Amino acid sequence: MSFGLDSRMLRSAAAIAVFAAIGMPVLAEEISVVSGATGSDLQDFPAIVKPWEDKTGNKVTVVPMPSSTSDQFGQYRLWLAAGATDIDLYQTDVIWAPQLADHFVDLTEAAKDLIPANFPSIIQSQTVNGKLVALPIFTDAPALYYRKDLLEKYGVEVPKTWDELTAAATKIQEGERAAGSGDFWGYVFQGNAYEGLTCNALEWVKSFGGGQIVEADGTISVNNPKAVKALETAAGWVGTISPEGLHAYQEEEARGVWQTGNAAFMRNWPYAYALGDGADSAVKGKFAVTTLPVGAEGDSSAATLGGWNIAVSKYSQHQEAAISLAVYLAGPEAQKMRAIMETHLPTIQALYDDPEIAEKSPIIPQWKSVFMNAVPRPSAPTLGKYNEVSSKFWSAVHETLSGNGSAADNLAGLEADLTDLKGDAW
Ligand code: GLC
């Protein structure tokens, strides 16, 4: 199989060399990249790939996906299982490497100059049995966004614990509503039943000292009193400081409420910083970011480690060009553009010292230590079963937020389900 592809690649490389040598125009290749649609990612994509298109003469087309990473994963799995040849590159979430590794080409050799420039743990997260299955294009760790103007107006401090957040959100919401803003909410986050809820709930559980769902050694730890307390706290927000409709909120719905000036606090990833500071934003110049709250004094704040990568399909018929594009997208030029245009956190270490990035996107140097201490989801210990682990977890959390069963009962049920799923070993 791979012999067929390799020989085709060699033939096309040889043909290009001959055409180039005799001064004939080399046929441009059309490369397709599939990518999710959060924030301004899709609008910015043409500008980001333009330098590569200009240099190579190739053309890049984006195949847009829904913004939910869970929906993307389902679609990618179908295409890859079918060996689809019309997608050359896949933009992949940090958690997927172990599950999709077999469908992607090993980028170790192509990226050998780039690898040492990256944070080793990020490269590690995309390495499965020695194969580098995707190259990091940005990393992610969420922030607590807050309205500086409103905290000042109501005389409240930046909250350090979840209880302080609840109290501050309640006070500001009551005040703003009394002043006539009927749609104003205290706190918005991601409560839909999808991967984003796994991220939020992992942060609640971990910041209450309740572990990481499944620990690095594979132990199922999620059913414990601290995790119960964490979920009970979050369930108390829905319908009080957070809208009822929050059950259906993903990142973009939360940002919509926040950016129109209708929330005091928001949990979201750094991409919302650039957009919140945009010319059309009602909160421009009025907000700041801090780390997510803790359960109680002495606990540590927890930010779930996110991030996106670029992988080359084994079934691509333009592998050479696709690999070149992947290396470009993961390289310093493209990462710097994303950092400035989209406040996406670079994975290349030197960019944290780049003065232009620091000036235009101050959250980036500020967030270096947050992402370096971020909590990984248990995709490495649960291997090919991570998606099921996560969907069982977010379902139990979603039920709890919806008032279907207590946190204690739902976590006990989850533990039993995960134990079955694990069997003898992950
Ligand atoms: C962000 C993160 C990603 C995570 C997703 C959840 O896109 O970068 O890792 O899975 O949010 O919604």
mmCIF file of C-alpha atoms in Angstrom, residues 9-382:
data_model
loop_
_atom_site.group_PDB
_atom_site.id
_atom_site.type_symbol
_atom_site.label_atom_id
_atom_site.label_comp_id
_atom_site.label_asym_id
_atom_site.label_seq_id
_atom_site.Cartn_x
_atom_site.Cartn_y
_atom_site.Cartn_z
ATOM 1 C CA MET A 9 5.152 10.671 -4.858
ATOM 2 C CA LEU A 10 8.559 9.912 -6.335
ATOM 3 C CA ARG A 11 7.186 10.092 -9.856
ATOM 4 C CA SER A 12 5.566 13.464 -9.216
ATOM 5 C CA ALA A 13 8.699 14.806 -7.527
ATOM 6 C CA ALA A 14 10.770 13.639 -10.490
ATOM 7 C CA ALA A 15 8.344 15.233 -12.952
ATOM 8 C CA ILE A 16 8.446 18.533 -11.089
ATOM 9 C CA ALA A 17 12.238 18.468 -11.114
ATOM 10 C CA VAL A 18 12.297 17.840 -14.877
ATOM 11 C CA PHE A 19 9.740 20.559 -15.642
ATOM 12 C CA ALA A 20 11.575 22.999 -13.427
ATOM 13 C CA ALA A 21 14.906 22.134 -15.060
ATOM 14 C CA ILE A 22 13.604 22.795 -18.562
ATOM 15 C CA GLY A 23 11.894 25.996 -17.440
ATOM 16 C CA MET A 24 8.324 24.762 -17.908
ATOM 17 C CA PRO A 25 5.696 25.902 -15.402
ATOM 18 C CA VAL A 26 5.199 23.374 -12.630
ATOM 19 C CA LEU A 27 1.569 22.375 -12.069
ATOM 20 C CA ALA A 28 0.245 23.743 -8.824
ATOM 21 C CA GLU A 29 -1.328 21.325 -6.400
ATOM 22 C CA GLU A 30 -4.592 21.883 -4.588
ATOM 23 C CA ILE A 31 -4.372 20.957 -0.954
ATOM 24 C CA SER A 32 -7.393 20.616 1.274
ATOM 25 C CA VAL A 33 -7.341 21.157 5.006
ATOM 26 C CA VAL A 34 -10.248 20.342 7.259
ATOM 27 C CA SER A 35 -10.660 22.629 10.237
ATOM 28 C CA GLY A 36 -13.177 23.612 12.889
ATOM 29 C CA ALA A 37 -14.883 26.969 12.941
ATOM 30 C CA THR A 38 -14.313 28.552 16.355
ATOM 31 C CA GLY A 39 -13.906 32.324 16.555
ATOM 32 C CA SER A 40 -12.205 33.847 13.526
ATOM 33 C CA ASP A 41 -10.120 30.764 12.644
ATOM 34 C CA LEU A 42 -11.751 30.228 9.265
ATOM 35 C CA GLN A 43 -11.789 33.883 8.229
ATOM 36 C CA ASP A 44 -8.108 34.220 9.093
ATOM 37 C CA PHE A 45 -7.001 31.016 7.422
ATOM 38 C CA PRO A 46 -6.464 32.427 3.899
ATOM 39 C CA ALA A 47 -4.119 35.127 5.233
ATOM 40 C CA ILE A 48 -2.203 32.595 7.322
ATOM 41 C CA VAL A 49 -1.575 30.189 4.428
ATOM 42 C CA LYS A 50 -0.895 32.894 1.840
ATOM 43 C CA PRO A 51 2.890 33.072 2.381
ATOM 44 C CA TRP A 52 3.097 29.300 1.810
ATOM 45 C CA GLU A 53 0.883 29.477 -1.278
ATOM 46 C CA ASP A 54 3.029 32.301 -2.681
ATOM 47 C CA LYS A 55 6.214 30.377 -2.059
ATOM 48 C CA THR A 56 5.094 27.033 -3.452
ATOM 49 C CA GLY A 57 2.531 28.041 -6.072
ATOM 50 C CA ASN A 58 0.086 25.601 -4.482
ATOM 51 C CA LYS A 59 -3.443 26.446 -3.459
ATOM 52 C CA VAL A 60 -5.066 25.642 -0.127
ATOM 53 C CA THR A 61 -8.784 25.058 0.368
ATOM 54 C CA VAL A 62 -10.385 24.835 3.793
ATOM 55 C CA VAL A 63 -13.161 22.378 4.420
ATOM 56 C CA PRO A 64 -15.075 23.907 7.336
ATOM 57 C CA MET A 65 -16.306 21.820 10.229
ATOM 58 C CA PRO A 66 -18.686 22.595 13.084
ATOM 59 C CA SER A 67 -17.032 24.252 16.067
ATOM 60 C CA SER A 68 -17.716 21.341 18.453
ATOM 61 C CA THR A 69 -14.578 19.264 18.726
ATOM 62 C CA SER A 70 -16.760 16.215 19.490
ATOM 63 C CA ASP A 71 -18.680 16.623 16.219
ATOM 64 C CA GLN A 72 -15.433 17.084 14.320
ATOM 65 C CA PHE A 73 -14.017 13.934 15.825
ATOM 66 C CA GLY A 74 -17.049 11.909 14.740
ATOM 67 C CA GLN A 75 -16.766 13.198 11.178
ATOM 68 C CA TYR A 76 -12.980 12.725 10.974
ATOM 69 C CA ARG A 77 -13.315 9.152 12.159
ATOM 70 C CA LEU A 78 -15.776 8.367 9.363
ATOM 71 C CA TRP A 79 -13.601 9.918 6.654
ATOM 72 C CA LEU A 80 -10.438 8.296 7.910
ATOM 73 C CA ALA A 81 -12.025 4.882 8.335
ATOM 74 C CA ALA A 82 -13.181 5.140 4.722
ATOM 75 C CA GLY A 83 -9.658 6.127 3.597
ATOM 76 C CA ALA A 84 -10.970 9.396 2.094
ATOM 77 C CA THR A 85 -8.465 10.762 -0.418
ATOM 78 C CA ASP A 86 -9.941 14.237 -0.804
ATOM 79 C CA ILE A 87 -8.728 15.601 2.543
ATOM 80 C CA ASP A 88 -4.972 16.085 2.793
ATOM 81 C CA LEU A 89 -4.605 17.626 6.239
ATOM 82 C CA TYR A 90 -6.684 17.403 9.384
ATOM 83 C CA GLN A 91 -6.612 19.990 12.145
ATOM 84 C CA THR A 92 -6.699 17.835 15.265
ATOM 85 C CA ASP A 93 -7.441 18.357 18.936
ATOM 86 C CA VAL A 94 -4.664 17.606 21.425
ATOM 87 C CA ILE A 95 -6.623 14.635 22.855
ATOM 88 C CA TRP A 96 -7.000 12.670 19.631
ATOM 89 C CA ALA A 97 -3.472 11.554 18.831
ATOM 90 C CA PRO A 98 -3.709 8.049 20.317
ATOM 91 C CA GLN A 99 -7.053 7.365 18.651
ATOM 92 C CA LEU A 100 -6.263 8.590 15.143
ATOM 93 C CA ALA A 101 -2.541 7.798 14.974
ATOM 94 C CA ASP A 102 -2.870 4.938 12.471
ATOM 95 C CA HIS A 103 -4.366 7.203 9.810
ATOM 96 C CA PHE A 104 -1.654 9.843 9.781
ATOM 97 C CA VAL A 105 1.880 9.968 8.427
ATOM 98 C CA ASP A 106 4.885 10.172 10.740
ATOM 99 C CA LEU A 107 6.149 13.762 10.719
ATOM 100 C CA THR A 108 9.299 13.187 12.770
ATOM 101 C CA GLU A 109 11.699 13.552 9.869
ATOM 102 C CA ALA A 110 9.905 16.445 8.165
ATOM 103 C CA ALA A 111 9.715 18.427 11.414
ATOM 104 C CA LYS A 112 13.173 17.632 12.727
ATOM 105 C CA ASP A 113 14.238 21.302 12.777
ATOM 106 C CA LEU A 114 10.988 22.428 14.385
ATOM 107 C CA ILE A 115 10.785 19.852 17.167
ATOM 108 C CA PRO A 116 13.546 21.342 19.380
ATOM 109 C CA ALA A 117 11.899 24.783 19.181
ATOM 110 C CA ASN A 118 8.683 23.437 20.745
ATOM 111 C CA PHE A 119 7.816 22.681 24.361
ATOM 112 C CA PRO A 120 8.804 19.012 24.750
ATOM 113 C CA SER A 121 5.562 18.038 26.538
ATOM 114 C CA ILE A 122 3.479 19.223 23.595
ATOM 115 C CA ILE A 123 5.520 17.208 21.101
ATOM 116 C CA GLN A 124 5.202 14.282 23.506
ATOM 117 C CA SER A 125 1.400 14.600 23.527
ATOM 118 C CA GLN A 126 1.361 14.095 19.756
ATOM 119 C CA THR A 127 3.791 11.186 19.754
ATOM 120 C CA VAL A 128 2.290 7.696 19.741
ATOM 121 C CA ASN A 129 4.646 4.718 19.902
ATOM 122 C CA GLY A 130 7.505 6.836 18.607
ATOM 123 C CA LYS A 131 5.487 8.257 15.706
ATOM 124 C CA LEU A 132 4.869 12.021 15.564
ATOM 125 C CA VAL A 133 1.285 11.956 14.314
ATOM 126 C CA ALA A 134 0.569 15.704 14.280
ATOM 127 C CA LEU A 135 2.453 18.978 14.604
ATOM 128 C CA PRO A 136 1.262 21.505 17.175
ATOM 129 C CA ILE A 137 -0.051 24.786 15.758
ATOM 130 C CA PHE A 138 -1.224 26.318 19.046
ATOM 131 C CA THR A 139 -1.763 25.310 22.634
ATOM 132 C CA ASP A 140 -4.665 26.275 24.870
ATOM 133 C CA ALA A 141 -5.461 26.898 28.520
ATOM 134 C CA PRO A 142 -8.617 28.709 29.626
ATOM 135 C CA ALA A 143 -8.994 31.916 31.581
ATOM 136 C CA LEU A 144 -11.561 33.490 33.827
ATOM 137 C CA TYR A 145 -12.578 36.623 31.938
ATOM 138 C CA TYR A 146 -14.009 39.362 34.120
ATOM 139 C CA ARG A 147 -15.439 42.825 33.658
ATOM 140 C CA LYS A 148 -13.037 45.255 35.338
ATOM 141 C CA ASP A 149 -15.560 48.089 35.136
ATOM 142 C CA LEU A 150 -18.311 46.108 36.867
ATOM 143 C CA LEU A 151 -16.085 44.715 39.598
ATOM 144 C CA GLU A 152 -15.120 48.273 40.364
ATOM 145 C CA LYS A 153 -18.701 49.551 40.162
ATOM 146 C CA TYR A 154 -19.905 46.952 42.688
ATOM 147 C CA GLY A 155 -16.790 47.076 44.849
ATOM 148 C CA VAL A 156 -15.937 43.383 44.495
ATOM 149 C CA GLU A 157 -12.487 41.824 44.383
ATOM 150 C CA VAL A 158 -11.330 39.477 41.642
ATOM 151 C CA PRO A 159 -12.657 36.135 42.954
ATOM 152 C CA LYS A 160 -10.166 33.499 44.085
ATOM 153 C CA THR A 161 -12.558 30.705 45.096
ATOM 154 C CA TRP A 162 -15.663 29.395 43.332
ATOM 155 C CA ASP A 163 -17.743 30.627 46.270
ATOM 156 C CA GLU A 164 -16.318 34.125 45.831
ATOM 157 C CA LEU A 165 -17.114 33.918 42.121
ATOM 158 C CA THR A 166 -20.694 32.906 42.931
ATOM 159 C CA ALA A 167 -21.095 35.785 45.378
ATOM 160 C CA ALA A 168 -19.563 38.371 43.020
ATOM 161 C CA ALA A 169 -21.611 37.140 40.043
ATOM 162 C CA THR A 170 -24.812 37.236 42.105
ATOM 163 C CA LYS A 171 -24.194 40.780 43.305
ATOM 164 C CA ILE A 172 -23.340 42.157 39.867
ATOM 165 C CA GLN A 173 -26.211 40.331 38.174
ATOM 166 C CA GLU A 174 -28.744 41.649 40.691
ATOM 167 C CA GLY A 175 -27.421 45.193 40.320
ATOM 168 C CA GLU A 176 -27.351 45.168 36.531
ATOM 169 C CA ARG A 177 -30.828 43.702 36.305
ATOM 170 C CA ALA A 178 -32.215 46.236 38.738
ATOM 171 C CA ALA A 179 -30.654 48.912 36.526
ATOM 172 C CA GLY A 180 -32.620 47.583 33.544
ATOM 173 C CA SER A 181 -30.320 44.990 31.874
ATOM 174 C CA GLY A 182 -32.840 42.154 31.957
ATOM 175 C CA ASP A 183 -30.599 39.767 29.969
ATOM 176 C CA PHE A 184 -27.572 40.180 32.184
ATOM 177 C CA TRP A 185 -25.925 37.044 33.665
ATOM 178 C CA GLY A 186 -23.284 36.530 36.331
ATOM 179 C CA TYR A 187 -21.286 33.667 34.835
ATOM 180 C CA VAL A 188 -21.204 31.950 31.450
ATOM 181 C CA PHE A 189 -19.259 28.815 30.577
ATOM 182 C CA GLN A 190 -19.694 25.688 28.423
ATOM 183 C CA GLY A 191 -22.492 23.413 29.624
ATOM 184 C CA ASN A 192 -23.436 21.507 26.490
ATOM 185 C CA ALA A 193 -22.980 17.715 26.461
ATOM 186 C CA TYR A 194 -19.657 17.588 24.545
ATOM 187 C CA GLU A 195 -15.911 17.700 25.042
ATOM 188 C CA GLY A 196 -15.989 21.307 26.239
ATOM 189 C CA LEU A 197 -18.020 20.244 29.279
ATOM 190 C CA THR A 198 -15.397 17.632 30.071
ATOM 191 C CA CYS A 199 -12.854 20.486 30.123
ATOM 192 C CA ASN A 200 -14.979 22.697 32.405
ATOM 193 C CA ALA A 201 -15.897 19.899 34.789
ATOM 194 C CA LEU A 202 -12.336 18.588 34.997
ATOM 195 C CA GLU A 203 -11.386 22.094 36.152
ATOM 196 C CA TRP A 204 -14.078 22.124 38.855
ATOM 197 C CA VAL A 205 -13.164 18.653 40.096
ATOM 198 C CA LYS A 206 -9.403 19.189 40.037
ATOM 199 C CA SER A 207 -9.614 22.640 41.662
ATOM 200 C CA PHE A 208 -11.599 21.113 44.537
ATOM 201 C CA GLY A 209 -8.789 18.575 44.981
ATOM 202 C CA GLY A 210 -10.907 15.781 43.463
ATOM 203 C CA GLY A 211 -8.383 14.360 40.958
ATOM 204 C CA GLN A 212 -8.392 14.046 37.164
ATOM 205 C CA ILE A 213 -11.212 11.542 36.400
ATOM 206 C CA VAL A 214 -8.701 8.817 35.508
ATOM 207 C CA GLU A 215 -5.207 9.281 36.912
ATOM 208 C CA ALA A 216 -1.961 8.984 34.939
ATOM 209 C CA ASP A 217 -1.547 5.372 36.146
ATOM 210 C CA GLY A 218 -5.010 4.427 34.835
ATOM 211 C CA THR A 219 -6.837 4.435 38.210
ATOM 212 C CA ILE A 220 -10.455 5.613 38.025
ATOM 213 C CA SER A 221 -10.619 8.336 40.680
ATOM 214 C CA VAL A 222 -13.709 10.351 39.755
ATOM 215 C CA ASN A 223 -16.122 9.086 42.410
ATOM 216 C CA ASN A 224 -14.966 10.968 45.504
ATOM 217 C CA PRO A 225 -16.479 13.521 47.932
ATOM 218 C CA LYS A 226 -14.481 16.445 46.536
ATOM 219 C CA ALA A 227 -15.671 15.741 43.003
ATOM 220 C CA VAL A 228 -19.237 15.525 44.341
ATOM 221 C CA LYS A 229 -18.824 18.913 46.023
ATOM 222 C CA ALA A 230 -17.433 20.404 42.794
ATOM 223 C CA LEU A 231 -20.379 19.224 40.693
ATOM 224 C CA GLU A 232 -22.896 20.321 43.311
ATOM 225 C CA THR A 233 -21.381 23.804 43.269
ATOM 226 C CA ALA A 234 -21.631 24.014 39.467
ATOM 227 C CA ALA A 235 -25.186 22.668 39.426
ATOM 228 C CA GLY A 236 -26.137 25.540 41.741
ATOM 229 C CA TRP A 237 -25.176 28.099 39.068
ATOM 230 C CA VAL A 238 -27.587 26.978 36.366
ATOM 231 C CA GLY A 239 -30.716 29.108 36.422
ATOM 232 C CA THR A 240 -29.261 31.418 39.087
ATOM 233 C CA ILE A 241 -26.073 33.151 37.911
ATOM 234 C CA SER A 242 -25.958 31.254 34.604
ATOM 235 C CA PRO A 243 -28.723 31.024 31.990
ATOM 236 C CA GLU A 244 -30.961 27.920 31.823
ATOM 237 C CA GLY A 245 -29.945 27.652 28.178
ATOM 238 C CA LEU A 246 -26.407 26.984 29.338
ATOM 239 C CA HIS A 247 -27.102 23.259 28.857
ATOM 240 C CA ALA A 248 -26.617 23.970 25.172
ATOM 241 C CA TYR A 249 -23.703 26.430 25.403
ATOM 242 C CA GLN A 250 -20.399 25.797 23.712
ATOM 243 C CA GLU A 251 -17.517 28.280 23.527
ATOM 244 C CA GLU A 252 -19.151 30.508 20.960
ATOM 245 C CA GLU A 253 -22.502 30.804 22.765
ATOM 246 C CA ALA A 254 -20.727 31.860 25.960
ATOM 247 C CA ARG A 255 -18.642 34.365 24.012
ATOM 248 C CA GLY A 256 -21.794 35.741 22.365
ATOM 249 C CA VAL A 257 -23.337 36.633 25.738
ATOM 250 C CA TRP A 258 -20.061 37.978 27.087
ATOM 251 C CA GLN A 259 -19.062 40.020 24.073
ATOM 252 C CA THR A 260 -22.405 41.781 23.843
ATOM 253 C CA GLY A 261 -21.797 42.964 27.401
ATOM 254 C CA ASN A 262 -24.292 40.617 29.056
ATOM 255 C CA ALA A 263 -22.100 38.723 31.527
ATOM 256 C CA ALA A 264 -19.854 39.637 34.452
ATOM 257 C CA PHE A 265 -17.617 36.537 34.175
ATOM 258 C CA MET A 266 -16.833 33.992 31.473
ATOM 259 C CA ARG A 267 -14.741 30.843 31.314
ATOM 260 C CA ASN A 268 -13.188 30.598 27.878
ATOM 261 C CA TRP A 269 -9.982 29.918 25.961
ATOM 262 C CA PRO A 270 -7.543 32.704 24.979
ATOM 263 C CA TYR A 271 -9.055 33.072 21.481
ATOM 264 C CA ALA A 272 -11.892 35.080 23.079
ATOM 265 C CA TYR A 273 -9.380 37.746 24.138
ATOM 266 C CA ALA A 274 -8.628 39.071 20.633
ATOM 267 C CA LEU A 275 -12.296 38.970 19.682
ATOM 268 C CA GLY A 276 -13.367 40.665 22.929
ATOM 269 C CA ASP A 277 -10.904 43.417 22.133
ATOM 270 C CA GLY A 278 -12.166 43.802 18.572
ATOM 271 C CA ALA A 279 -13.635 47.040 17.261
ATOM 272 C CA ASP A 280 -17.182 45.636 17.272
ATOM 273 C CA SER A 281 -17.025 44.295 20.832
ATOM 274 C CA ALA A 282 -19.152 45.818 23.596
ATOM 275 C CA VAL A 283 -16.514 44.792 26.165
ATOM 276 C CA LYS A 284 -13.465 46.236 24.397
ATOM 277 C CA GLY A 285 -11.122 47.742 26.969
ATOM 278 C CA LYS A 286 -13.407 46.728 29.841
ATOM 279 C CA PHE A 287 -12.147 43.270 30.718
ATOM 280 C CA ALA A 288 -9.153 41.389 32.071
ATOM 281 C CA VAL A 289 -8.257 37.744 32.611
ATOM 282 C CA THR A 290 -7.191 35.760 35.629
ATOM 283 C CA THR A 291 -6.807 32.095 36.496
ATOM 284 C CA LEU A 292 -9.895 29.998 37.229
ATOM 285 C CA PRO A 293 -10.982 29.903 40.883
ATOM 286 C CA VAL A 294 -10.184 27.169 43.408
ATOM 287 C CA GLY A 295 -12.464 25.082 45.655
ATOM 288 C CA ALA A 296 -11.047 26.427 48.888
ATOM 289 C CA GLU A 297 -8.010 28.345 50.000
ATOM 290 C CA GLY A 298 -5.012 26.024 49.681
ATOM 291 C CA ASP A 299 -6.367 24.239 46.589
ATOM 292 C CA SER A 300 -4.716 24.925 43.238
ATOM 293 C CA SER A 301 -6.386 26.484 40.253
ATOM 294 C CA ALA A 302 -6.849 24.056 37.385
ATOM 295 C CA ALA A 303 -6.900 24.872 33.679
ATOM 296 C CA THR A 304 -7.525 22.033 31.251
ATOM 297 C CA LEU A 305 -4.785 21.678 28.660
ATOM 298 C CA GLY A 306 -6.172 22.118 25.170
ATOM 299 C CA GLY A 307 -4.603 22.820 21.832
ATOM 300 C CA TRP A 308 -4.676 22.075 18.133
ATOM 301 C CA ASN A 309 -2.373 20.321 15.741
ATOM 302 C CA ILE A 310 -2.047 19.576 12.085
ATOM 303 C CA ALA A 311 -1.848 16.015 10.767
ATOM 304 C CA VAL A 312 -1.242 14.666 7.260
ATOM 305 C CA SER A 313 -3.574 11.939 6.083
ATOM 306 C CA LYS A 314 -2.028 8.647 5.002
ATOM 307 C CA TYR A 315 -4.639 8.626 2.232
ATOM 308 C CA SER A 316 -3.650 12.020 0.810
ATOM 309 C CA GLN A 317 -2.588 11.993 -2.821
ATOM 310 C CA HIS A 318 -0.487 15.114 -2.320
ATOM 311 C CA GLN A 319 1.613 14.008 0.588
ATOM 312 C CA GLU A 320 4.750 15.917 -0.198
ATOM 313 C CA ALA A 321 2.941 19.245 -0.494
ATOM 314 C CA ALA A 322 0.717 18.408 2.482
ATOM 315 C CA ILE A 323 3.748 17.724 4.671
ATOM 316 C CA SER A 324 5.335 20.987 3.575
ATOM 317 C CA LEU A 325 2.121 22.830 4.488
ATOM 318 C CA ALA A 326 1.951 21.094 7.881
ATOM 319 C CA VAL A 327 5.512 22.171 8.674
ATOM 320 C CA TYR A 328 4.677 25.722 7.604
ATOM 321 C CA LEU A 329 1.489 25.855 9.716
ATOM 322 C CA ALA A 330 3.387 24.608 12.761
ATOM 323 C CA GLY A 331 6.324 26.936 12.132
ATOM 324 C CA PRO A 332 7.155 30.307 13.698
ATOM 325 C CA GLU A 333 5.747 32.492 10.918
ATOM 326 C CA ALA A 334 2.245 30.985 11.012
ATOM 327 C CA GLN A 335 2.244 30.653 14.818
ATOM 328 C CA LYS A 336 3.163 34.297 15.198
ATOM 329 C CA MET A 337 0.304 35.306 12.902
ATOM 330 C CA ARG A 338 -2.135 33.239 14.960
ATOM 331 C CA ALA A 339 -0.768 34.726 18.180
ATOM 332 C CA ILE A 340 -1.310 38.268 16.938
ATOM 333 C CA MET A 341 -4.551 37.831 15.019
ATOM 334 C CA GLU A 342 -6.274 35.262 17.223
ATOM 335 C CA THR A 343 -4.498 35.336 20.618
ATOM 336 C CA HIS A 344 -3.766 31.631 20.186
ATOM 337 C CA LEU A 345 -0.936 30.501 22.468
ATOM 338 C CA PRO A 346 2.173 29.456 20.530
ATOM 339 C CA THR A 347 3.848 26.098 21.061
ATOM 340 C CA ILE A 348 7.210 27.492 19.974
ATOM 341 C CA GLN A 349 9.015 28.606 23.104
ATOM 342 C CA ALA A 350 10.809 31.652 21.642
ATOM 343 C CA LEU A 351 7.542 33.310 20.656
ATOM 344 C CA TYR A 352 6.797 33.977 24.336
ATOM 345 C CA ASP A 353 9.693 36.453 24.256
ATOM 346 C CA ASP A 354 8.604 38.109 21.017
ATOM 347 C CA PRO A 355 8.078 41.844 21.729
ATOM 348 C CA GLU A 356 5.492 42.312 18.988
ATOM 349 C CA ILE A 357 3.354 39.453 20.314
ATOM 350 C CA ALA A 358 3.674 40.782 23.870
ATOM 351 C CA GLU A 359 2.561 44.208 22.756
ATOM 352 C CA LYS A 360 -0.359 43.143 20.582
ATOM 353 C CA SER A 361 -1.508 40.096 22.580
ATOM 354 C CA PRO A 362 -0.493 40.645 26.216
ATOM 355 C CA ILE A 363 -2.399 37.556 27.354
ATOM 356 C CA ILE A 364 0.215 35.395 25.623
ATOM 357 C CA PRO A 365 3.259 36.032 27.832
ATOM 358 C CA GLN A 366 0.855 36.269 30.798
ATOM 359 C CA TRP A 367 -0.534 32.795 30.012
ATOM 360 C CA LYS A 368 2.750 30.909 29.571
ATOM 361 C CA SER A 369 2.846 29.634 33.145
ATOM 362 C CA VAL A 370 -0.874 28.805 33.070
ATOM 363 C CA PHE A 371 -0.593 26.482 30.099
ATOM 364 C CA MET A 372 2.664 25.007 31.422
ATOM 365 C CA ASN A 373 0.797 23.968 34.585
ATOM 366 C CA ALA A 374 -2.389 22.981 32.797
ATOM 367 C CA VAL A 375 -4.071 19.668 33.556
ATOM 368 C CA PRO A 376 -4.174 17.114 30.749
ATOM 369 C CA ARG A 377 -7.352 15.180 30.117
ATOM 370 C CA PRO A 378 -6.842 11.435 30.595
ATOM 371 C CA SER A 379 -6.355 10.667 26.908
ATOM 372 C CA ALA A 380 -2.874 9.222 27.373
ATOM 373 C CA PRO A 381 -3.797 6.657 30.115
ATOM 374 C CA THR A 382 -7.108 5.632 28.503
#
